[in-house]
Amino acid sequence: VEIMAFPQAGLLREKGVPELMDQALASGAAVVGGIDPCTLDRDPVKHLDIVFGLAERHQAPVDIHLHEPGHLGVFSVDLILERVRALGMRGKVTLSHAYELGAVDEATTRRLTEEFAELDISMATI
């Protein structure tokens, strides 16, 4: 069993959520969570900078829940892939749900899944 610091309603919509996440990780939460950086927080760069910044600071893995459809979800995934590469987080990231994979063309799905394999990104979906 792992405990995740998870911002169910987003990181940026309410003041103090990043600080609560930081406290949770300092108190023993093992995983940094993120959720729908575009649709919930409407600032995917800031959302992901916070998530990956916390992961780097606490040496924790990341699990981002993506319900964003189609190309919007692909945009979020591409931002995530950039950070995985830049921070050397190969094998430390999980994408949960990843709805975008079921709503884009085969070539895009193939590109993303090949990048997931290259970076050892796990997927969890229902």
mmCIF file of N, CA and C in Angstrom, residues 7-104:
data_model
loop_
_atom_site.group_PDB
_atom_site.id
_atom_site.type_symbol
_atom_site.label_atom_id
_atom_site.label_comp_id
_atom_site.label_asym_id
_atom_site.label_seq_id
_atom_site.Cartn_x
_atom_site.Cartn_y
_atom_site.Cartn_z
ATOM 1 N N PRO A 7 -4.111 15.873 -5.365
ATOM 2 C CA PRO A 7 -4.938 17.086 -5.399
ATOM 3 C C PRO A 7 -6.247 16.850 -6.156
ATOM 4 N N GLN A 8 -7.191 16.170 -5.557
ATOM 5 C CA GLN A 8 -8.419 15.741 -6.234
ATOM 6 C C GLN A 8 -9.118 16.865 -6.992
ATOM 7 N N ALA A 9 -9.115 18.071 -6.455
ATOM 8 C CA ALA A 9 -9.799 19.199 -7.098
ATOM 9 C C ALA A 9 -8.822 20.122 -7.815
ATOM 10 N N GLY A 10 -7.606 19.661 -8.070
ATOM 11 C CA GLY A 10 -6.602 20.471 -8.745
ATOM 12 C C GLY A 10 -5.632 21.093 -7.759
ATOM 13 N N LEU A 11 -4.525 21.596 -8.294
ATOM 14 C CA LEU A 11 -3.483 22.212 -7.475
ATOM 15 C C LEU A 11 -3.633 23.715 -7.333
ATOM 16 N N LEU A 12 -4.249 24.357 -8.305
ATOM 17 C CA LEU A 12 -4.199 25.816 -8.378
ATOM 18 C C LEU A 12 -5.514 26.510 -8.075
ATOM 19 N N ARG A 13 -6.584 25.770 -7.968
ATOM 20 C CA ARG A 13 -7.902 26.390 -7.794
ATOM 21 C C ARG A 13 -8.114 26.922 -6.387
ATOM 22 N N GLU A 14 -7.452 26.329 -5.416
ATOM 23 C CA GLU A 14 -7.559 26.757 -4.018
ATOM 24 C C GLU A 14 -6.166 27.120 -3.511
ATOM 25 N N LYS A 15 -6.082 28.189 -2.757
ATOM 26 C CA LYS A 15 -4.815 28.624 -2.197
ATOM 27 C C LYS A 15 -4.287 27.574 -1.209
ATOM 28 N N GLY A 16 -2.995 27.336 -1.262
ATOM 29 C CA GLY A 16 -2.348 26.482 -0.280
ATOM 30 C C GLY A 16 -2.257 25.006 -0.606
ATOM 31 N N VAL A 17 -2.815 24.576 -1.721
ATOM 32 C CA VAL A 17 -2.784 23.144 -2.047
ATOM 33 C C VAL A 17 -1.355 22.641 -2.270
ATOM 34 N N PRO A 18 -0.503 23.362 -3.008
ATOM 35 C CA PRO A 18 0.872 22.863 -3.155
ATOM 36 C C PRO A 18 1.587 22.699 -1.806
ATOM 37 N N GLU A 19 1.325 23.615 -0.886
ATOM 38 C CA GLU A 19 1.946 23.522 0.434
ATOM 39 C C GLU A 19 1.423 22.302 1.208
ATOM 40 N N LEU A 20 0.129 22.022 1.078
ATOM 41 C CA LEU A 20 -0.436 20.824 1.714
ATOM 42 C C LEU A 20 0.175 19.553 1.130
ATOM 43 N N MET A 21 0.369 19.558 -0.181
ATOM 44 C CA MET A 21 1.001 18.405 -0.834
ATOM 45 C C MET A 21 2.422 18.224 -0.296
ATOM 46 N N ASP A 22 3.159 19.320 -0.173
ATOM 47 C CA ASP A 22 4.521 19.279 0.344
ATOM 48 C C ASP A 22 4.536 18.720 1.769
ATOM 49 N N GLN A 23 3.605 19.180 2.599
ATOM 50 C CA GLN A 23 3.508 18.687 3.978
ATOM 51 C C GLN A 23 3.173 17.194 4.011
ATOM 52 N N ALA A 24 2.265 16.775 3.145
ATOM 53 C CA ALA A 24 1.897 15.355 3.096
ATOM 54 C C ALA A 24 3.106 14.495 2.737
ATOM 55 N N LEU A 25 3.890 14.961 1.786
ATOM 56 C CA LEU A 25 5.084 14.212 1.382
ATOM 57 C C LEU A 25 6.121 14.202 2.500
ATOM 58 N N ALA A 26 6.283 15.322 3.181
ATOM 59 C CA ALA A 26 7.220 15.388 4.307
ATOM 60 C C ALA A 26 6.764 14.502 5.463
ATOM 61 N N SER A 27 5.460 14.243 5.541
ATOM 62 C CA SER A 27 4.895 13.430 6.626
ATOM 63 C C SER A 27 4.780 11.950 6.275
ATOM 64 N N GLY A 28 5.235 11.574 5.094
ATOM 65 C CA GLY A 28 5.262 10.159 4.770
ATOM 66 C C GLY A 28 4.535 9.711 3.523
ATOM 67 N N ALA A 29 3.775 10.586 2.875
ATOM 68 C CA ALA A 29 3.177 10.186 1.598
ATOM 69 C C ALA A 29 4.312 9.821 0.646
ATOM 70 N N ALA A 30 4.120 8.768 -0.118
ATOM 71 C CA ALA A 30 5.205 8.221 -0.931
ATOM 72 C C ALA A 30 5.157 8.628 -2.400
ATOM 73 N N VAL A 31 4.007 9.108 -2.868
ATOM 74 C CA VAL A 31 3.812 9.388 -4.289
ATOM 75 C C VAL A 31 3.202 10.776 -4.444
ATOM 76 N N VAL A 32 3.646 11.504 -5.476
ATOM 77 C CA VAL A 32 3.069 12.807 -5.809
ATOM 78 C C VAL A 32 2.007 12.598 -6.877
ATOM 79 N N GLY A 33 0.804 13.052 -6.609
ATOM 80 C CA GLY A 33 -0.277 12.925 -7.573
ATOM 81 C C GLY A 33 -0.524 14.213 -8.329
ATOM 82 N N GLY A 34 -1.098 14.064 -9.504
ATOM 83 C CA GLY A 34 -1.548 15.187 -10.311
ATOM 84 C C GLY A 34 -2.823 14.769 -11.015
ATOM 85 N N ILE A 35 -3.583 15.748 -11.477
ATOM 86 C CA ILE A 35 -4.844 15.424 -12.148
ATOM 87 C C ILE A 35 -5.201 16.507 -13.163
ATOM 88 N N ASP A 36 -5.495 16.091 -14.365
ATOM 89 C CA ASP A 36 -6.029 16.944 -15.430
ATOM 90 C C ASP A 36 -5.482 18.373 -15.394
ATOM 91 N N PRO A 37 -4.205 18.550 -15.742
ATOM 92 C CA PRO A 37 -3.584 19.866 -15.634
ATOM 93 C C PRO A 37 -4.241 20.953 -16.486
ATOM 94 N N CYS A 38 -4.818 20.577 -17.619
ATOM 95 C CA CYS A 38 -5.479 21.582 -18.470
ATOM 96 C C CYS A 38 -6.895 21.882 -17.995
ATOM 97 N N THR A 39 -7.694 20.847 -17.807
ATOM 98 C CA THR A 39 -9.118 21.084 -17.562
ATOM 99 C C THR A 39 -9.423 21.519 -16.140
ATOM 100 N N LEU A 40 -8.690 21.043 -15.154
ATOM 101 C CA LEU A 40 -8.972 21.459 -13.779
ATOM 102 C C LEU A 40 -8.287 22.772 -13.422
ATOM 103 N N ASP A 41 -7.000 22.861 -13.690
ATOM 104 C CA ASP A 41 -6.250 24.043 -13.265
ATOM 105 C C ASP A 41 -6.080 25.094 -14.349
ATOM 106 N N ARG A 42 -6.297 24.717 -15.582
ATOM 107 C CA ARG A 42 -6.197 25.637 -16.717
ATOM 108 C C ARG A 42 -4.822 26.303 -16.851
ATOM 109 N N ASP A 43 -3.832 25.683 -16.245
ATOM 110 C CA ASP A 43 -2.443 26.125 -16.372
ATOM 111 C C ASP A 43 -1.562 24.876 -16.271
ATOM 112 N N PRO A 44 -1.505 24.116 -17.366
ATOM 113 C CA PRO A 44 -0.804 22.836 -17.298
ATOM 114 C C PRO A 44 0.682 22.963 -16.992
ATOM 115 N N VAL A 45 1.310 24.019 -17.457
ATOM 116 C CA VAL A 45 2.743 24.188 -17.193
ATOM 117 C C VAL A 45 2.978 24.368 -15.696
ATOM 118 N N LYS A 46 2.220 25.252 -15.075
ATOM 119 C CA LYS A 46 2.391 25.479 -13.636
ATOM 120 C C LYS A 46 2.026 24.228 -12.838
ATOM 121 N N HIS A 47 0.922 23.589 -13.197
ATOM 122 C CA HIS A 47 0.497 22.365 -12.511
ATOM 123 C C HIS A 47 1.615 21.325 -12.545
ATOM 124 N N LEU A 48 2.144 21.065 -13.724
ATOM 125 C CA LEU A 48 3.166 20.032 -13.863
ATOM 126 C C LEU A 48 4.494 20.458 -13.256
ATOM 127 N N ASP A 49 4.807 21.749 -13.296
ATOM 128 C CA ASP A 49 6.023 22.222 -12.627
ATOM 129 C C ASP A 49 5.941 21.962 -11.125
ATOM 130 N N ILE A 50 4.767 22.172 -10.543
ATOM 131 C CA ILE A 50 4.588 21.902 -9.111
ATOM 132 C C ILE A 50 4.705 20.408 -8.834
ATOM 133 N N VAL A 51 3.986 19.591 -9.595
ATOM 134 C CA VAL A 51 4.014 18.135 -9.380
ATOM 135 C C VAL A 51 5.442 17.602 -9.480
ATOM 136 N N PHE A 52 6.126 17.936 -10.557
ATOM 137 C CA PHE A 52 7.470 17.398 -10.750
ATOM 138 C C PHE A 52 8.486 18.058 -9.822
ATOM 139 N N GLY A 53 8.239 19.305 -9.426
ATOM 140 C CA GLY A 53 9.095 19.952 -8.432
ATOM 141 C C GLY A 53 9.003 19.251 -7.085
ATOM 142 N N LEU A 54 7.781 18.912 -6.675
ATOM 143 C CA LEU A 54 7.594 18.165 -5.426
ATOM 144 C C LEU A 54 8.249 16.788 -5.516
ATOM 145 N N ALA A 55 8.089 16.138 -6.647
ATOM 146 C CA ALA A 55 8.693 14.816 -6.833
ATOM 147 C C ALA A 55 10.210 14.896 -6.729
ATOM 148 N N GLU A 56 10.781 15.904 -7.334
ATOM 149 C CA GLU A 56 12.233 16.065 -7.289
ATOM 150 C C GLU A 56 12.694 16.371 -5.859
ATOM 151 N N ARG A 57 11.991 17.273 -5.188
ATOM 152 C CA ARG A 57 12.367 17.666 -3.824
ATOM 153 C C ARG A 57 12.279 16.489 -2.845
ATOM 154 N N HIS A 58 11.265 15.647 -3.010
ATOM 155 C CA HIS A 58 11.049 14.545 -2.071
ATOM 156 C C HIS A 58 11.525 13.194 -2.608
ATOM 157 N N GLN A 59 12.152 13.214 -3.791
ATOM 158 C CA GLN A 59 12.624 11.971 -4.409
ATOM 159 C C GLN A 59 11.499 10.937 -4.467
ATOM 160 N N ALA A 60 10.349 11.383 -4.960
ATOM 161 C CA ALA A 60 9.144 10.550 -4.991
ATOM 162 C C ALA A 60 8.702 10.294 -6.429
ATOM 163 N N PRO A 61 8.052 9.175 -6.669
ATOM 164 C CA PRO A 61 7.464 8.932 -7.985
ATOM 165 C C PRO A 61 6.202 9.774 -8.179
ATOM 166 N N VAL A 62 5.741 9.821 -9.418
ATOM 167 C CA VAL A 62 4.583 10.636 -9.810
ATOM 168 C C VAL A 62 3.500 9.734 -10.391
ATOM 169 N N ASP A 63 2.244 10.041 -10.063
ATOM 170 C CA ASP A 63 1.083 9.370 -10.668
ATOM 171 C C ASP A 63 0.087 10.452 -11.052
ATOM 172 N N ILE A 64 -0.067 10.667 -12.350
ATOM 173 C CA ILE A 64 -0.972 11.710 -12.839
ATOM 174 C C ILE A 64 -2.203 11.053 -13.447
ATOM 175 N N HIS A 65 -3.366 11.464 -12.971
ATOM 176 C CA HIS A 65 -4.640 10.945 -13.467
ATOM 177 C C HIS A 65 -5.114 11.852 -14.600
ATOM 178 N N LEU A 66 -5.225 11.277 -15.789
ATOM 179 C CA LEU A 66 -5.598 12.048 -16.977
ATOM 180 C C LEU A 66 -6.935 11.578 -17.526
ATOM 181 N N HIS A 67 -7.903 12.467 -17.433
ATOM 182 C CA HIS A 67 -9.230 12.226 -18.007
ATOM 183 C C HIS A 67 -9.450 13.156 -19.201
ATOM 184 N N GLU A 68 -8.443 13.922 -19.559
ATOM 185 C CA GLU A 68 -8.568 14.907 -20.630
ATOM 186 C C GLU A 68 -8.663 14.194 -21.981
ATOM 187 N N PRO A 69 -9.648 14.561 -22.781
ATOM 188 C CA PRO A 69 -9.885 13.832 -24.024
ATOM 189 C C PRO A 69 -8.979 14.274 -25.177
ATOM 190 N N GLY A 70 -8.804 13.384 -26.113
ATOM 191 C CA GLY A 70 -8.203 13.694 -27.406
ATOM 192 C C GLY A 70 -6.913 14.482 -27.351
ATOM 193 N N HIS A 71 -6.839 15.474 -28.219
ATOM 194 C CA HIS A 71 -5.602 16.236 -28.383
ATOM 195 C C HIS A 71 -5.267 17.092 -27.171
ATOM 196 N N LEU A 72 -6.250 17.467 -26.380
ATOM 197 C CA LEU A 72 -5.958 18.178 -25.136
ATOM 198 C C LEU A 72 -5.176 17.259 -24.198
ATOM 199 N N GLY A 73 -5.596 16.018 -24.097
ATOM 200 C CA GLY A 73 -4.868 15.044 -23.288
ATOM 201 C C GLY A 73 -3.475 14.776 -23.827
ATOM 202 N N VAL A 74 -3.345 14.721 -25.149
ATOM 203 C CA VAL A 74 -2.033 14.521 -25.769
ATOM 204 C C VAL A 74 -1.113 15.686 -25.423
ATOM 205 N N PHE A 75 -1.652 16.900 -25.430
ATOM 206 C CA PHE A 75 -0.870 18.078 -25.048
ATOM 207 C C PHE A 75 -0.324 17.909 -23.630
ATOM 208 N N SER A 76 -1.182 17.494 -22.698
ATOM 209 C CA SER A 76 -0.731 17.263 -21.319
ATOM 210 C C SER A 76 0.336 16.176 -21.272
ATOM 211 N N VAL A 77 0.121 15.088 -21.996
ATOM 212 C CA VAL A 77 1.098 13.997 -22.004
ATOM 213 C C VAL A 77 2.435 14.481 -22.547
ATOM 214 N N ASP A 78 2.427 15.269 -23.610
ATOM 215 C CA ASP A 78 3.687 15.771 -24.160
ATOM 216 C C ASP A 78 4.438 16.628 -23.136
ATOM 217 N N LEU A 79 3.710 17.431 -22.365
ATOM 218 C CA LEU A 79 4.348 18.223 -21.305
ATOM 219 C C LEU A 79 4.930 17.311 -20.225
ATOM 220 N N ILE A 80 4.235 16.244 -19.915
ATOM 221 C CA ILE A 80 4.727 15.276 -18.929
ATOM 222 C C ILE A 80 5.996 14.601 -19.449
ATOM 223 N N LEU A 81 5.972 14.173 -20.706
ATOM 224 C CA LEU A 81 7.144 13.522 -21.298
ATOM 225 C C LEU A 81 8.364 14.436 -21.257
ATOM 226 N N GLU A 82 8.170 15.724 -21.528
ATOM 227 C CA GLU A 82 9.274 16.693 -21.453
ATOM 228 C C GLU A 82 9.906 16.679 -20.072
ATOM 229 N N ARG A 83 9.074 16.688 -19.038
ATOM 230 C CA ARG A 83 9.583 16.732 -17.670
ATOM 231 C C ARG A 83 10.255 15.419 -17.265
ATOM 232 N N VAL A 84 9.700 14.302 -17.705
ATOM 233 C CA VAL A 84 10.324 13.012 -17.395
ATOM 234 C C VAL A 84 11.743 12.991 -17.959
ATOM 235 N N ARG A 85 11.900 13.451 -19.183
ATOM 236 C CA ARG A 85 13.227 13.490 -19.807
ATOM 237 C C ARG A 85 14.145 14.481 -19.091
ATOM 238 N N ALA A 86 13.656 15.695 -18.875
ATOM 239 C CA ALA A 86 14.485 16.758 -18.305
ATOM 240 C C ALA A 86 14.966 16.429 -16.895
ATOM 241 N N LEU A 87 14.138 15.744 -16.120
ATOM 242 C CA LEU A 87 14.476 15.461 -14.722
ATOM 243 C C LEU A 87 15.019 14.050 -14.504
ATOM 244 N N GLY A 88 15.168 13.299 -15.586
ATOM 245 C CA GLY A 88 15.693 11.944 -15.455
ATOM 246 C C GLY A 88 14.794 11.048 -14.621
ATOM 247 N N MET A 89 13.481 11.141 -14.838
ATOM 248 C CA MET A 89 12.526 10.381 -14.028
ATOM 249 C C MET A 89 12.049 9.101 -14.714
ATOM 250 N N ARG A 90 12.890 8.556 -15.560
ATOM 251 C CA ARG A 90 12.556 7.294 -16.231
ATOM 252 C C ARG A 90 12.195 6.241 -15.189
ATOM 253 N N GLY A 91 11.052 5.574 -15.398
ATOM 254 C CA GLY A 91 10.620 4.519 -14.500
ATOM 255 C C GLY A 91 9.965 5.001 -13.220
ATOM 256 N N LYS A 92 9.730 6.298 -13.103
ATOM 257 C CA LYS A 92 9.169 6.854 -11.867
ATOM 258 C C LYS A 92 7.837 7.562 -12.078
ATOM 259 N N VAL A 93 7.215 7.336 -13.238
ATOM 260 C CA VAL A 93 5.961 8.033 -13.549
ATOM 261 C C VAL A 93 4.903 7.020 -13.982
ATOM 262 N N THR A 94 3.701 7.215 -13.452
ATOM 263 C CA THR A 94 2.530 6.435 -13.858
ATOM 264 C C THR A 94 1.484 7.393 -14.398
ATOM 265 N N LEU A 95 0.860 7.022 -15.500
ATOM 266 C CA LEU A 95 -0.296 7.750 -16.015
ATOM 267 C C LEU A 95 -1.515 6.874 -15.773
ATOM 268 N N SER A 96 -2.452 7.404 -15.021
ATOM 269 C CA SER A 96 -3.677 6.657 -14.733
ATOM 270 C C SER A 96 -4.799 7.142 -15.635
ATOM 271 N N HIS A 97 -5.518 6.222 -16.188
ATOM 272 C CA HIS A 97 -6.681 6.421 -17.058
ATOM 273 C C HIS A 97 -6.278 6.756 -18.489
ATOM 274 N N ALA A 98 -5.556 7.839 -18.720
ATOM 275 C CA ALA A 98 -5.046 8.199 -20.049
ATOM 276 C C ALA A 98 -6.124 8.114 -21.131
ATOM 277 N N TYR A 99 -7.229 8.793 -20.889
ATOM 278 C CA TYR A 99 -8.360 8.767 -21.825
ATOM 279 C C TYR A 99 -7.965 9.164 -23.246
ATOM 280 N N GLU A 100 -6.972 10.036 -23.379
ATOM 281 C CA GLU A 100 -6.596 10.535 -24.702
ATOM 282 C C GLU A 100 -6.217 9.415 -25.653
ATOM 283 N N LEU A 101 -5.689 8.322 -25.139
ATOM 284 C CA LEU A 101 -5.250 7.241 -26.024
ATOM 285 C C LEU A 101 -6.396 6.608 -26.792
ATOM 286 N N GLY A 102 -7.590 6.684 -26.259
ATOM 287 C CA GLY A 102 -8.742 6.113 -26.945
ATOM 288 C C GLY A 102 -9.459 7.088 -27.852
ATOM 289 N N ALA A 103 -8.941 8.312 -27.946
ATOM 290 C CA ALA A 103 -9.664 9.338 -28.692
ATOM 291 C C ALA A 103 -8.814 10.029 -29.755
ATOM 292 N N VAL A 104 -7.668 9.441 -30.081
ATOM 293 C CA VAL A 104 -6.820 10.029 -31.121
ATOM 294 C C VAL A 104 -6.496 8.962 -32.161
#
